[in-house]
Amino acid sequence: MSEKKVVVYGASGYTGRLICEYLREHHVPFVAAGRSQEKLESSLAHNVAGVETADYEVRTVEHDVESIAELLDGASVVLNTVGPFSTLGPTVVEAALRAGVHYTDTTGEQDWLMACDEQWGERYAEAGLLLSPGIAQMYTTGEIAAQLCLEKPGLDTLDIAVFWGGSPTIASTETILVNAASSAAHYLEQNAYVPFDPAQGLVPLVVPGQHELAQSLPWGGTSHPVWFRRDPRVATCKAQGGVFNAALMNGVPQIVAGALEATKDMNADDRAAALTATARQVMDRMPPRENPRVNKSLDSVHASGPLGRAHCVIHGNSNYKQTGLLQAYAAYALLQQPPRRVGFASGCQAFGHHELLGVLRSFGLVSTPVLTTQD
């Protein structure tokens, strides 16, 4: 048992390292956990700014419920970055529930959010614990924009777009391919999940602040339809996203389609190995530390109702840093007071959208939201 109350599972990965960095800045002691002692020690020593002043320890663990529950004994929250979450997440969620700790992760897999909601939401609520998958820039920053729009009463439809600069990590690329191969992407229409047309392809979107149209994809459906399905204000929610790099976006459908066709007759293990190999052809190295002049983010939400409109745009930078900060703040907050909601809940539902916006603003990662309303 460790005396430290926060466990970062997958701490040697790109996002895990950033979470550790922001835990240090919040003066939160933590356990950096994963499978390889050597990789963990090297990654933190060489890639986490200021780690020499952090209060942390390194722990290795096997990926099974009993071992992870033992790791979490005495902790208050686990921040999980180990994906694909639909494959590897259930073990950590079960272990966290057994150990009595709050759970967050950085997932972008819609089917995993649905599973968390349907399979573990009530069990976590009964235990007084938070189950909050998907706390990450690509979802939480857009949710902040949506929540700002919904402060205007009478709006029931959300049209969400998220774009970012730079390239995804190895793990993110693999997750995209695995998720595309194993599940459909959904949007919310009149409180029911509706699958996107898998043959839809790229959809051009108007991006605030530039003349050129951007290309978008459902990107797995995103977290938003799942989070807002239980929000009585919202009946319909659709999200699209992509990277500003047009050449990369134009190549994504071909890469995904080729991977799906090549692996359609394989068993689960062989398909996972083939998709991992394909992901490494797309991105085979850890991306460099983010540059705010290159790694920009944009979240745009149009909210509408029978007699009203609202539009919120949030410009930001350093997408993965935003994710690391949001995760670290979630742990920091949970150590001091209970979340606003237990059981299955989004970051905004658990901690408050104004609070999360304030954290991102205080670290210079997003600009002041531009909110316009119309009656």
mmCIF file of C-alpha atoms in Angstrom:
data_model
loop_
_atom_site.group_PDB
_atom_site.id
_atom_site.type_symbol
_atom_site.label_atom_id
_atom_site.label_comp_id
_atom_site.label_asym_id
_atom_site.label_seq_id
_atom_site.Cartn_x
_atom_site.Cartn_y
_atom_site.Cartn_z
ATOM 1 C CA MET A 1 0.000 0.000 0.000
ATOM 2 C CA SER A 2 1.250 3.465 -0.894
ATOM 3 C CA GLU A 3 0.484 6.576 1.154
ATOM 4 C CA LYS A 4 0.062 8.533 -2.080
ATOM 5 C CA LYS A 5 -3.581 9.022 -3.035
ATOM 6 C CA VAL A 6 -3.242 9.465 -6.813
ATOM 7 C CA VAL A 7 -2.191 6.738 -9.244
ATOM 8 C CA VAL A 8 -1.311 7.533 -12.855
ATOM 9 C CA TYR A 9 -1.691 4.263 -14.728
ATOM 10 C CA GLY A 10 0.301 4.365 -17.951
ATOM 11 C CA ALA A 11 2.587 7.115 -16.678
ATOM 12 C CA SER A 12 5.357 6.447 -19.214
ATOM 13 C CA GLY A 13 3.163 7.330 -22.219
ATOM 14 C CA TYR A 14 2.908 10.742 -23.837
ATOM 15 C CA THR A 15 -0.253 11.798 -21.997
ATOM 16 C CA GLY A 16 0.713 10.083 -18.758
ATOM 17 C CA ARG A 17 3.923 12.105 -18.575
ATOM 18 C CA LEU A 18 1.995 15.355 -18.968
ATOM 19 C CA ILE A 19 -0.420 14.339 -16.221
ATOM 20 C CA CYS A 20 2.553 13.754 -13.926
ATOM 21 C CA GLU A 21 3.935 17.169 -14.844
ATOM 22 C CA TYR A 22 0.705 18.942 -13.904
ATOM 23 C CA LEU A 23 0.295 16.903 -10.720
ATOM 24 C CA ARG A 24 3.703 18.258 -9.722
ATOM 25 C CA GLU A 25 2.511 21.794 -10.454
ATOM 26 C CA HIS A 26 -0.514 21.198 -8.229
ATOM 27 C CA HIS A 27 1.773 19.805 -5.472
ATOM 28 C CA VAL A 28 -0.042 16.466 -5.581
ATOM 29 C CA PRO A 29 2.025 13.376 -4.662
ATOM 30 C CA PHE A 30 1.438 10.472 -7.033
ATOM 31 C CA VAL A 31 2.302 6.922 -7.985
ATOM 32 C CA ALA A 32 3.579 6.504 -11.550
ATOM 33 C CA ALA A 33 2.423 3.028 -12.532
ATOM 34 C CA GLY A 34 2.850 0.745 -15.532
ATOM 35 C CA ARG A 35 4.371 -2.524 -16.635
ATOM 36 C CA SER A 36 8.044 -1.581 -17.006
ATOM 37 C CA GLN A 37 10.123 -0.125 -14.168
ATOM 38 C CA GLU A 38 12.903 0.861 -16.549
ATOM 39 C CA LYS A 39 10.557 2.594 -18.973
ATOM 40 C CA LEU A 40 8.742 4.446 -16.201
ATOM 41 C CA GLU A 41 11.921 5.678 -14.546
ATOM 42 C CA SER A 42 13.503 6.748 -17.832
ATOM 43 C CA SER A 43 10.362 8.424 -19.146
ATOM 44 C CA LEU A 44 9.774 10.484 -16.032
ATOM 45 C CA ALA A 45 13.442 11.402 -15.630
ATOM 46 C CA HIS A 46 13.851 12.622 -19.211
ATOM 47 C CA ASN A 47 10.397 13.841 -20.209
ATOM 48 C CA VAL A 48 8.634 15.332 -17.191
ATOM 49 C CA ALA A 49 9.665 18.921 -16.606
ATOM 50 C CA GLY A 50 10.616 19.572 -12.982
ATOM 51 C CA VAL A 51 10.214 15.944 -11.942
ATOM 52 C CA GLU A 52 13.148 16.282 -9.555
ATOM 53 C CA THR A 53 10.889 18.415 -7.347
ATOM 54 C CA ALA A 54 7.877 16.080 -7.564
ATOM 55 C CA ASP A 55 6.778 13.790 -4.752
ATOM 56 C CA TYR A 56 6.252 10.472 -6.516
ATOM 57 C CA GLU A 57 7.138 6.813 -6.584
ATOM 58 C CA VAL A 58 7.288 4.261 -9.384
ATOM 59 C CA ARG A 59 5.290 1.035 -9.181
ATOM 60 C CA THR A 60 5.026 -1.804 -11.690
ATOM 61 C CA VAL A 61 1.899 -3.892 -12.033
ATOM 62 C CA GLU A 62 0.432 -6.658 -14.159
ATOM 63 C CA HIS A 63 -2.732 -5.831 -16.086
ATOM 64 C CA ASP A 64 -5.261 -7.876 -14.151
ATOM 65 C CA VAL A 65 -7.980 -6.901 -11.694
ATOM 66 C CA GLU A 66 -6.360 -8.371 -8.600
ATOM 67 C CA SER A 67 -2.942 -6.797 -9.226
ATOM 68 C CA ILE A 68 -4.333 -3.347 -10.081
ATOM 69 C CA ALA A 69 -6.737 -3.424 -7.113
ATOM 70 C CA GLU A 70 -3.759 -4.155 -4.872
ATOM 71 C CA LEU A 71 -1.881 -1.245 -6.469
ATOM 72 C CA LEU A 72 -4.849 1.047 -5.777
ATOM 73 C CA ASP A 73 -5.266 -0.025 -2.151
ATOM 74 C CA GLY A 74 -5.200 3.151 -0.070
ATOM 75 C CA ALA A 75 -5.474 5.505 -3.063
ATOM 76 C CA SER A 76 -8.334 7.917 -3.782
ATOM 77 C CA VAL A 77 -8.257 8.181 -7.580
ATOM 78 C CA VAL A 78 -6.725 6.429 -10.571
ATOM 79 C CA LEU A 79 -6.032 8.383 -13.769
ATOM 80 C CA ASN A 80 -5.961 5.778 -16.535
ATOM 81 C CA THR A 81 -4.224 6.411 -19.877
ATOM 82 C CA VAL A 82 -3.874 2.797 -21.024
ATOM 83 C CA GLY A 83 -5.882 2.052 -24.182
ATOM 84 C CA PRO A 84 -7.511 0.905 -26.309
ATOM 85 C CA PHE A 85 -9.943 1.380 -23.448
ATOM 86 C CA SER A 86 -12.684 -0.859 -24.831
ATOM 87 C CA THR A 87 -10.148 -3.695 -24.563
ATOM 88 C CA LEU A 88 -8.033 -2.769 -21.553
ATOM 89 C CA GLY A 89 -10.343 -0.435 -19.626
ATOM 90 C CA PRO A 90 -12.694 -2.968 -17.980
ATOM 91 C CA THR A 91 -9.846 -4.406 -15.922
ATOM 92 C CA VAL A 92 -8.968 -1.008 -14.457
ATOM 93 C CA VAL A 93 -12.595 0.009 -13.857
ATOM 94 C CA GLU A 94 -13.291 -3.248 -12.009
ATOM 95 C CA ALA A 95 -10.095 -2.889 -9.981
ATOM 96 C CA ALA A 96 -10.908 0.718 -9.055
ATOM 97 C CA LEU A 97 -14.408 -0.265 -7.937
ATOM 98 C CA ARG A 98 -12.995 -3.116 -5.866
ATOM 99 C CA ALA A 99 -10.439 -0.778 -4.269
ATOM 100 C CA GLY A 100 -13.008 1.985 -3.681
ATOM 101 C CA VAL A 101 -11.303 4.717 -5.710
ATOM 102 C CA HIS A 102 -12.541 7.257 -8.231
ATOM 103 C CA TYR A 103 -11.770 6.538 -11.894
ATOM 104 C CA THR A 104 -10.965 8.872 -14.790
ATOM 105 C CA ASP A 105 -9.460 8.235 -18.204
ATOM 106 C CA THR A 106 -8.601 9.985 -21.459
ATOM 107 C CA THR A 107 -10.643 7.847 -23.832
ATOM 108 C CA GLY A 108 -12.053 8.898 -27.157
ATOM 109 C CA GLU A 109 -13.859 5.589 -27.712
ATOM 110 C CA GLN A 110 -17.601 6.093 -27.770
ATOM 111 C CA ASP A 111 -18.396 2.413 -27.259
ATOM 112 C CA TRP A 112 -16.276 2.449 -24.104
ATOM 113 C CA LEU A 113 -18.209 5.424 -22.707
ATOM 114 C CA MET A 114 -21.466 3.649 -23.430
ATOM 115 C CA ALA A 115 -20.189 0.553 -21.647
ATOM 116 C CA CYS A 116 -19.101 2.596 -18.619
ATOM 117 C CA ASP A 117 -22.514 4.239 -18.438
ATOM 118 C CA GLU A 118 -24.518 1.051 -18.851
ATOM 119 C CA GLN A 119 -22.372 -1.521 -17.035
ATOM 120 C CA TRP A 120 -20.690 0.359 -14.200
ATOM 121 C CA GLY A 121 -22.473 3.699 -13.742
ATOM 122 C CA GLU A 122 -24.969 2.515 -11.130
ATOM 123 C CA ARG A 123 -22.396 0.401 -9.298
ATOM 124 C CA TYR A 124 -20.055 3.372 -8.977
ATOM 125 C CA ALA A 125 -22.930 5.614 -7.860
ATOM 126 C CA GLU A 126 -23.955 3.108 -5.176
ATOM 127 C CA ALA A 127 -20.355 3.117 -3.935
ATOM 128 C CA GLY A 128 -20.245 6.928 -3.902
ATOM 129 C CA LEU A 129 -17.498 6.931 -6.536
ATOM 130 C CA LEU A 130 -16.957 8.927 -9.717
ATOM 131 C CA LEU A 131 -16.628 7.120 -13.042
ATOM 132 C CA SER A 132 -15.482 9.778 -15.514
ATOM 133 C CA PRO A 133 -14.037 8.487 -18.786
ATOM 134 C CA GLY A 134 -13.060 10.893 -21.547
ATOM 135 C CA ILE A 135 -11.589 13.831 -19.626
ATOM 136 C CA ALA A 136 -9.452 15.168 -22.458
ATOM 137 C CA GLN A 137 -9.087 18.213 -24.681
ATOM 138 C CA MET A 138 -10.908 16.696 -27.630
ATOM 139 C CA TYR A 139 -14.040 16.223 -25.559
ATOM 140 C CA THR A 140 -13.957 18.267 -22.347
ATOM 141 C CA THR A 141 -13.010 21.598 -23.914
ATOM 142 C CA GLY A 142 -15.852 21.207 -26.403
ATOM 143 C CA GLU A 143 -18.164 20.243 -23.556
ATOM 144 C CA ILE A 144 -17.217 23.462 -21.774
ATOM 145 C CA ALA A 145 -18.273 25.387 -24.890
ATOM 146 C CA ALA A 146 -21.539 23.429 -25.038
ATOM 147 C CA GLN A 147 -22.286 24.060 -21.383
ATOM 148 C CA LEU A 148 -21.709 27.794 -21.861
ATOM 149 C CA CYS A 149 -24.225 27.759 -24.717
ATOM 150 C CA LEU A 150 -26.747 25.820 -22.641
ATOM 151 C CA GLU A 151 -26.759 28.527 -19.996
ATOM 152 C CA LYS A 152 -29.264 30.157 -22.352
ATOM 153 C CA PRO A 153 -32.589 28.385 -21.680
ATOM 154 C CA GLY A 154 -34.625 26.790 -24.426
ATOM 155 C CA LEU A 155 -31.814 25.269 -26.525
ATOM 156 C CA ASP A 156 -32.064 21.539 -27.194
ATOM 157 C CA THR A 157 -29.721 20.797 -30.138
ATOM 158 C CA LEU A 158 -25.913 20.756 -30.124
ATOM 159 C CA ASP A 159 -23.768 20.873 -33.268
ATOM 160 C CA ILE A 160 -20.158 20.376 -32.126
ATOM 161 C CA ALA A 161 -16.873 20.644 -34.002
ATOM 162 C CA VAL A 162 -13.345 20.120 -32.667
ATOM 163 C CA PHE A 163 -10.093 20.611 -34.569
ATOM 164 C CA TRP A 164 -6.476 20.511 -33.559
ATOM 165 C CA GLY A 165 -3.022 21.000 -35.011
ATOM 166 C CA GLY A 166 -0.230 18.442 -34.995
ATOM 167 C CA SER A 167 -0.332 14.660 -35.137
ATOM 168 C CA PRO A 168 -1.859 12.042 -32.845
ATOM 169 C CA THR A 169 0.338 9.852 -30.660
ATOM 170 C CA ILE A 170 1.045 6.185 -31.453
ATOM 171 C CA ALA A 171 -1.544 5.115 -28.876
ATOM 172 C CA SER A 172 -4.176 7.530 -30.199
ATOM 173 C CA THR A 173 -3.682 6.309 -33.770
ATOM 174 C CA GLU A 174 -4.010 2.689 -32.674
ATOM 175 C CA THR A 175 -7.132 3.499 -30.692
ATOM 176 C CA ILE A 176 -8.735 5.170 -33.724
ATOM 177 C CA LEU A 177 -8.160 2.097 -35.888
ATOM 178 C CA VAL A 178 -9.213 -0.448 -33.261
ATOM 179 C CA ASN A 179 -12.335 1.541 -32.448
ATOM 180 C CA ALA A 180 -13.243 1.898 -36.134
ATOM 181 C CA ALA A 181 -12.840 -1.848 -36.598
ATOM 182 C CA SER A 182 -14.946 -2.874 -33.632
ATOM 183 C CA SER A 183 -17.798 -0.404 -33.215
ATOM 184 C CA ALA A 184 -20.096 2.068 -34.937
ATOM 185 C CA ALA A 185 -20.057 5.819 -34.357
ATOM 186 C CA HIS A 186 -23.304 7.349 -33.088
ATOM 187 C CA TYR A 187 -24.913 10.734 -32.712
ATOM 188 C CA LEU A 188 -27.895 11.593 -30.530
ATOM 189 C CA GLU A 189 -31.236 12.385 -32.160
ATOM 190 C CA GLN A 190 -34.310 12.980 -30.016
ATOM 191 C CA ASN A 191 -32.649 11.220 -27.072
ATOM 192 C CA ALA A 192 -31.791 8.070 -29.034
ATOM 193 C CA TYR A 193 -28.471 6.899 -30.446
ATOM 194 C CA VAL A 194 -28.360 6.891 -34.242
ATOM 195 C CA PRO A 195 -25.377 5.405 -36.132
ATOM 196 C CA PHE A 196 -23.464 7.545 -38.576
ATOM 197 C CA ASP A 197 -23.429 6.278 -42.150
ATOM 198 C CA PRO A 198 -20.102 4.372 -42.304
ATOM 199 C CA ALA A 199 -19.777 5.370 -45.970
ATOM 200 C CA GLN A 200 -20.238 9.061 -45.219
ATOM 201 C CA GLY A 201 -16.572 9.957 -45.698
ATOM 202 C CA LEU A 202 -15.149 13.397 -45.090
ATOM 203 C CA VAL A 203 -17.544 16.255 -44.371
ATOM 204 C CA PRO A 204 -16.443 19.871 -44.987
ATOM 205 C CA LEU A 205 -17.070 22.216 -42.066
ATOM 206 C CA VAL A 206 -16.886 25.977 -41.699
ATOM 207 C CA VAL A 207 -14.215 26.724 -39.110
ATOM 208 C CA PRO A 208 -14.463 30.054 -37.261
ATOM 209 C CA GLY A 209 -11.440 32.246 -37.862
ATOM 210 C CA GLN A 210 -10.386 31.000 -41.296
ATOM 211 C CA HIS A 211 -11.645 31.175 -44.875
ATOM 212 C CA GLU A 212 -10.712 27.639 -45.884
ATOM 213 C CA LEU A 213 -13.177 24.859 -45.180
ATOM 214 C CA ALA A 214 -11.869 22.075 -42.938
ATOM 215 C CA GLN A 215 -12.443 18.363 -43.464
ATOM 216 C CA SER A 216 -14.061 16.419 -40.651
ATOM 217 C CA LEU A 217 -15.042 12.902 -39.611
ATOM 218 C CA PRO A 218 -17.344 11.589 -36.867
ATOM 219 C CA TRP A 219 -14.117 10.492 -35.136
ATOM 220 C CA GLY A 220 -15.816 7.589 -33.429
ATOM 221 C CA GLY A 221 -18.863 9.667 -32.527
ATOM 222 C CA THR A 222 -17.000 11.348 -29.632
ATOM 223 C CA SER A 223 -18.065 11.492 -25.996
ATOM 224 C CA HIS A 224 -20.634 14.254 -26.295
ATOM 225 C CA PRO A 225 -23.710 12.239 -27.361
ATOM 226 C CA VAL A 226 -23.156 9.884 -24.417
ATOM 227 C CA TRP A 227 -22.674 12.634 -21.835
ATOM 228 C CA PHE A 228 -25.679 14.638 -23.007
ATOM 229 C CA ARG A 229 -28.057 11.675 -23.416
ATOM 230 C CA ARG A 230 -29.058 12.046 -19.772
ATOM 231 C CA ASP A 231 -29.205 15.851 -19.842
ATOM 232 C CA PRO A 232 -32.878 16.925 -19.964
ATOM 233 C CA ARG A 233 -31.936 20.129 -21.785
ATOM 234 C CA VAL A 234 -30.491 18.274 -24.791
ATOM 235 C CA ALA A 235 -32.418 16.105 -27.261
ATOM 236 C CA THR A 236 -30.020 16.079 -30.214
ATOM 237 C CA CYS A 237 -26.212 16.155 -30.282
ATOM 238 C CA LYS A 238 -23.834 15.556 -33.173
ATOM 239 C CA ALA A 239 -20.055 16.016 -33.170
ATOM 240 C CA GLN A 240 -17.454 16.024 -35.924
ATOM 241 C CA GLY A 241 -13.726 16.610 -35.716
ATOM 242 C CA GLY A 242 -10.340 16.444 -37.330
ATOM 243 C CA VAL A 243 -6.886 17.926 -37.695
ATOM 244 C CA PHE A 244 -6.086 21.149 -39.517
ATOM 245 C CA ASN A 245 -3.624 19.234 -41.704
ATOM 246 C CA ALA A 246 -5.750 18.683 -44.848
ATOM 247 C CA ALA A 247 -3.381 16.112 -46.366
ATOM 248 C CA LEU A 248 -3.513 13.973 -43.237
ATOM 249 C CA MET A 249 -7.289 14.261 -43.030
ATOM 250 C CA ASN A 250 -7.701 13.266 -46.677
ATOM 251 C CA GLY A 251 -5.656 10.149 -45.999
ATOM 252 C CA VAL A 252 -7.459 8.994 -42.855
ATOM 253 C CA PRO A 253 -10.548 7.420 -44.535
ATOM 254 C CA GLN A 254 -8.323 5.455 -46.918
ATOM 255 C CA ILE A 255 -6.116 4.247 -44.084
ATOM 256 C CA VAL A 256 -9.084 3.161 -41.972
ATOM 257 C CA ALA A 257 -10.900 1.536 -44.906
ATOM 258 C CA GLY A 258 -7.772 -0.337 -45.955
ATOM 259 C CA ALA A 259 -7.150 -1.565 -42.419
ATOM 260 C CA LEU A 260 -10.731 -2.746 -42.020
ATOM 261 C CA GLU A 261 -10.742 -4.568 -45.339
ATOM 262 C CA ALA A 262 -7.407 -6.249 -44.650
ATOM 263 C CA THR A 263 -8.452 -7.464 -41.190
ATOM 264 C CA LYS A 264 -12.148 -8.275 -41.666
ATOM 265 C CA ASP A 265 -11.630 -12.064 -41.689
ATOM 266 C CA MET A 266 -9.042 -12.221 -38.899
ATOM 267 C CA ASN A 267 -9.648 -13.406 -35.380
ATOM 268 C CA ALA A 268 -9.540 -10.827 -32.588
ATOM 269 C CA ASP A 269 -5.878 -11.314 -31.660
ATOM 270 C CA ASP A 270 -4.591 -11.262 -35.228
ATOM 271 C CA ARG A 271 -6.720 -8.243 -36.058
ATOM 272 C CA ALA A 272 -5.420 -6.325 -33.048
ATOM 273 C CA ALA A 273 -1.828 -7.080 -34.078
ATOM 274 C CA ALA A 274 -2.486 -6.034 -37.683
ATOM 275 C CA LEU A 275 -4.187 -2.790 -36.634
ATOM 276 C CA THR A 276 -1.304 -2.000 -34.310
ATOM 277 C CA ALA A 277 1.131 -2.497 -37.187
ATOM 278 C CA THR A 278 -0.966 -0.230 -39.413
ATOM 279 C CA ALA A 279 -1.070 2.430 -36.703
ATOM 280 C CA ARG A 280 2.705 2.390 -36.489
ATOM 281 C CA GLN A 281 2.915 2.964 -40.232
ATOM 282 C CA VAL A 282 0.920 6.154 -39.693
ATOM 283 C CA MET A 283 2.739 7.254 -36.519
ATOM 284 C CA ASP A 284 5.743 5.238 -35.388
ATOM 285 C CA ARG A 285 7.374 7.551 -32.866
ATOM 286 C CA MET A 286 6.515 9.649 -29.855
ATOM 287 C CA PRO A 287 5.556 13.159 -31.041
ATOM 288 C CA PRO A 288 7.774 16.038 -29.924
ATOM 289 C CA ARG A 289 6.741 18.180 -26.991
ATOM 290 C CA GLU A 290 3.942 20.462 -28.120
ATOM 291 C CA ASN A 291 4.652 23.875 -29.587
ATOM 292 C CA PRO A 292 1.782 26.345 -28.967
ATOM 293 C CA ARG A 293 2.499 28.001 -32.320
ATOM 294 C CA VAL A 294 1.854 24.704 -34.096
ATOM 295 C CA ASN A 295 -0.344 22.608 -31.820
ATOM 296 C CA LYS A 296 -3.499 24.709 -31.816
ATOM 297 C CA SER A 297 -7.014 23.682 -30.890
ATOM 298 C CA LEU A 298 -10.436 24.974 -31.808
ATOM 299 C CA ASP A 299 -13.761 24.001 -30.288
ATOM 300 C CA SER A 300 -16.948 25.364 -31.818
ATOM 301 C CA VAL A 301 -20.488 24.662 -30.636
ATOM 302 C CA HIS A 302 -23.721 25.820 -32.224
ATOM 303 C CA ALA A 303 -26.674 25.354 -29.887
ATOM 304 C CA SER A 304 -30.199 25.875 -31.131
ATOM 305 C CA GLY A 305 -33.796 25.601 -30.073
ATOM 306 C CA PRO A 306 -37.191 26.507 -31.487
ATOM 307 C CA LEU A 307 -36.719 30.212 -30.795
ATOM 308 C CA GLY A 308 -33.082 30.757 -29.890
ATOM 309 C CA ARG A 309 -29.467 30.305 -30.867
ATOM 310 C CA ALA A 310 -26.071 30.373 -29.188
ATOM 311 C CA HIS A 311 -22.581 29.900 -30.572
ATOM 312 C CA CYS A 312 -19.420 29.432 -28.541
ATOM 313 C CA VAL A 313 -15.855 29.243 -29.874
ATOM 314 C CA ILE A 314 -12.823 28.395 -27.745
ATOM 315 C CA HIS A 315 -9.377 28.784 -29.299
ATOM 316 C CA GLY A 316 -6.532 27.040 -27.536
ATOM 317 C CA ASN A 317 -3.145 25.400 -27.885
ATOM 318 C CA SER A 318 -1.284 22.262 -26.855
ATOM 319 C CA ASN A 319 -4.045 19.689 -26.987
ATOM 320 C CA TYR A 320 -2.249 17.043 -24.965
ATOM 321 C CA LYS A 321 -1.206 19.567 -22.344
ATOM 322 C CA GLN A 322 -4.863 20.488 -21.955
ATOM 323 C CA THR A 323 -5.623 16.816 -21.368
ATOM 324 C CA GLY A 324 -2.798 16.438 -18.861
ATOM 325 C CA LEU A 325 -3.926 19.507 -16.950
ATOM 326 C CA LEU A 326 -7.594 18.483 -16.892
ATOM 327 C CA GLN A 327 -6.674 15.044 -15.544
ATOM 328 C CA ALA A 328 -4.366 16.471 -12.898
ATOM 329 C CA TYR A 329 -6.985 18.985 -11.793
ATOM 330 C CA ALA A 330 -9.585 16.211 -11.514
ATOM 331 C CA ALA A 331 -7.316 14.386 -9.064
ATOM 332 C CA TYR A 332 -6.472 17.612 -7.208
ATOM 333 C CA ALA A 333 -10.175 18.392 -6.789
ATOM 334 C CA LEU A 334 -11.145 14.877 -5.723
ATOM 335 C CA LEU A 335 -8.569 14.916 -2.942
ATOM 336 C CA GLN A 336 -10.293 17.930 -1.394
ATOM 337 C CA GLN A 337 -14.024 17.433 -1.838
ATOM 338 C CA PRO A 338 -16.546 15.015 -3.346
ATOM 339 C CA PRO A 339 -17.449 15.493 -7.008
ATOM 340 C CA ARG A 340 -20.690 17.247 -7.910
ATOM 341 C CA ARG A 341 -22.007 13.948 -9.245
ATOM 342 C CA VAL A 342 -21.046 10.340 -8.521
ATOM 343 C CA GLY A 343 -21.416 7.408 -10.855
ATOM 344 C CA PHE A 344 -20.999 7.986 -14.582
ATOM 345 C CA ALA A 345 -20.350 11.675 -15.265
ATOM 346 C CA SER A 346 -18.363 13.909 -17.561
ATOM 347 C CA GLY A 347 -15.644 16.250 -16.369
ATOM 348 C CA CYS A 348 -17.987 19.240 -16.503
ATOM 349 C CA GLN A 349 -20.760 17.355 -14.720
ATOM 350 C CA ALA A 350 -18.362 16.261 -11.990
ATOM 351 C CA PHE A 351 -16.323 19.424 -11.470
ATOM 352 C CA GLY A 352 -18.174 22.295 -13.162
ATOM 353 C CA HIS A 353 -17.527 23.817 -16.585
ATOM 354 C CA HIS A 354 -16.604 27.250 -15.247
ATOM 355 C CA GLU A 355 -14.092 25.648 -12.903
ATOM 356 C CA LEU A 356 -12.454 23.616 -15.694
ATOM 357 C CA LEU A 357 -12.404 26.638 -17.994
ATOM 358 C CA GLY A 358 -10.723 28.657 -15.256
ATOM 359 C CA VAL A 359 -8.027 26.026 -14.851
ATOM 360 C CA LEU A 360 -7.266 25.950 -18.593
ATOM 361 C CA ARG A 361 -7.244 29.752 -18.715
ATOM 362 C CA SER A 362 -4.949 30.045 -15.686
ATOM 363 C CA PHE A 363 -2.306 27.922 -17.425
ATOM 364 C CA GLY A 364 -2.606 29.830 -20.707
ATOM 365 C CA LEU A 365 -3.964 26.912 -22.709
ATOM 366 C CA VAL A 366 -7.227 28.455 -23.968
ATOM 367 C CA SER A 367 -8.364 31.954 -24.790
ATOM 368 C CA THR A 368 -11.489 33.644 -23.483
ATOM 369 C CA PRO A 369 -14.518 31.917 -25.054
ATOM 370 C CA VAL A 370 -16.355 33.897 -27.706
ATOM 371 C CA LEU A 371 -20.052 33.444 -26.934
ATOM 372 C CA THR A 372 -22.832 34.973 -29.014
ATOM 373 C CA THR A 373 -26.546 34.471 -28.479
ATOM 374 C CA GLN A 374 -29.631 35.252 -30.495
ATOM 375 C CA ASP A 375 -33.308 35.250 -29.518
#
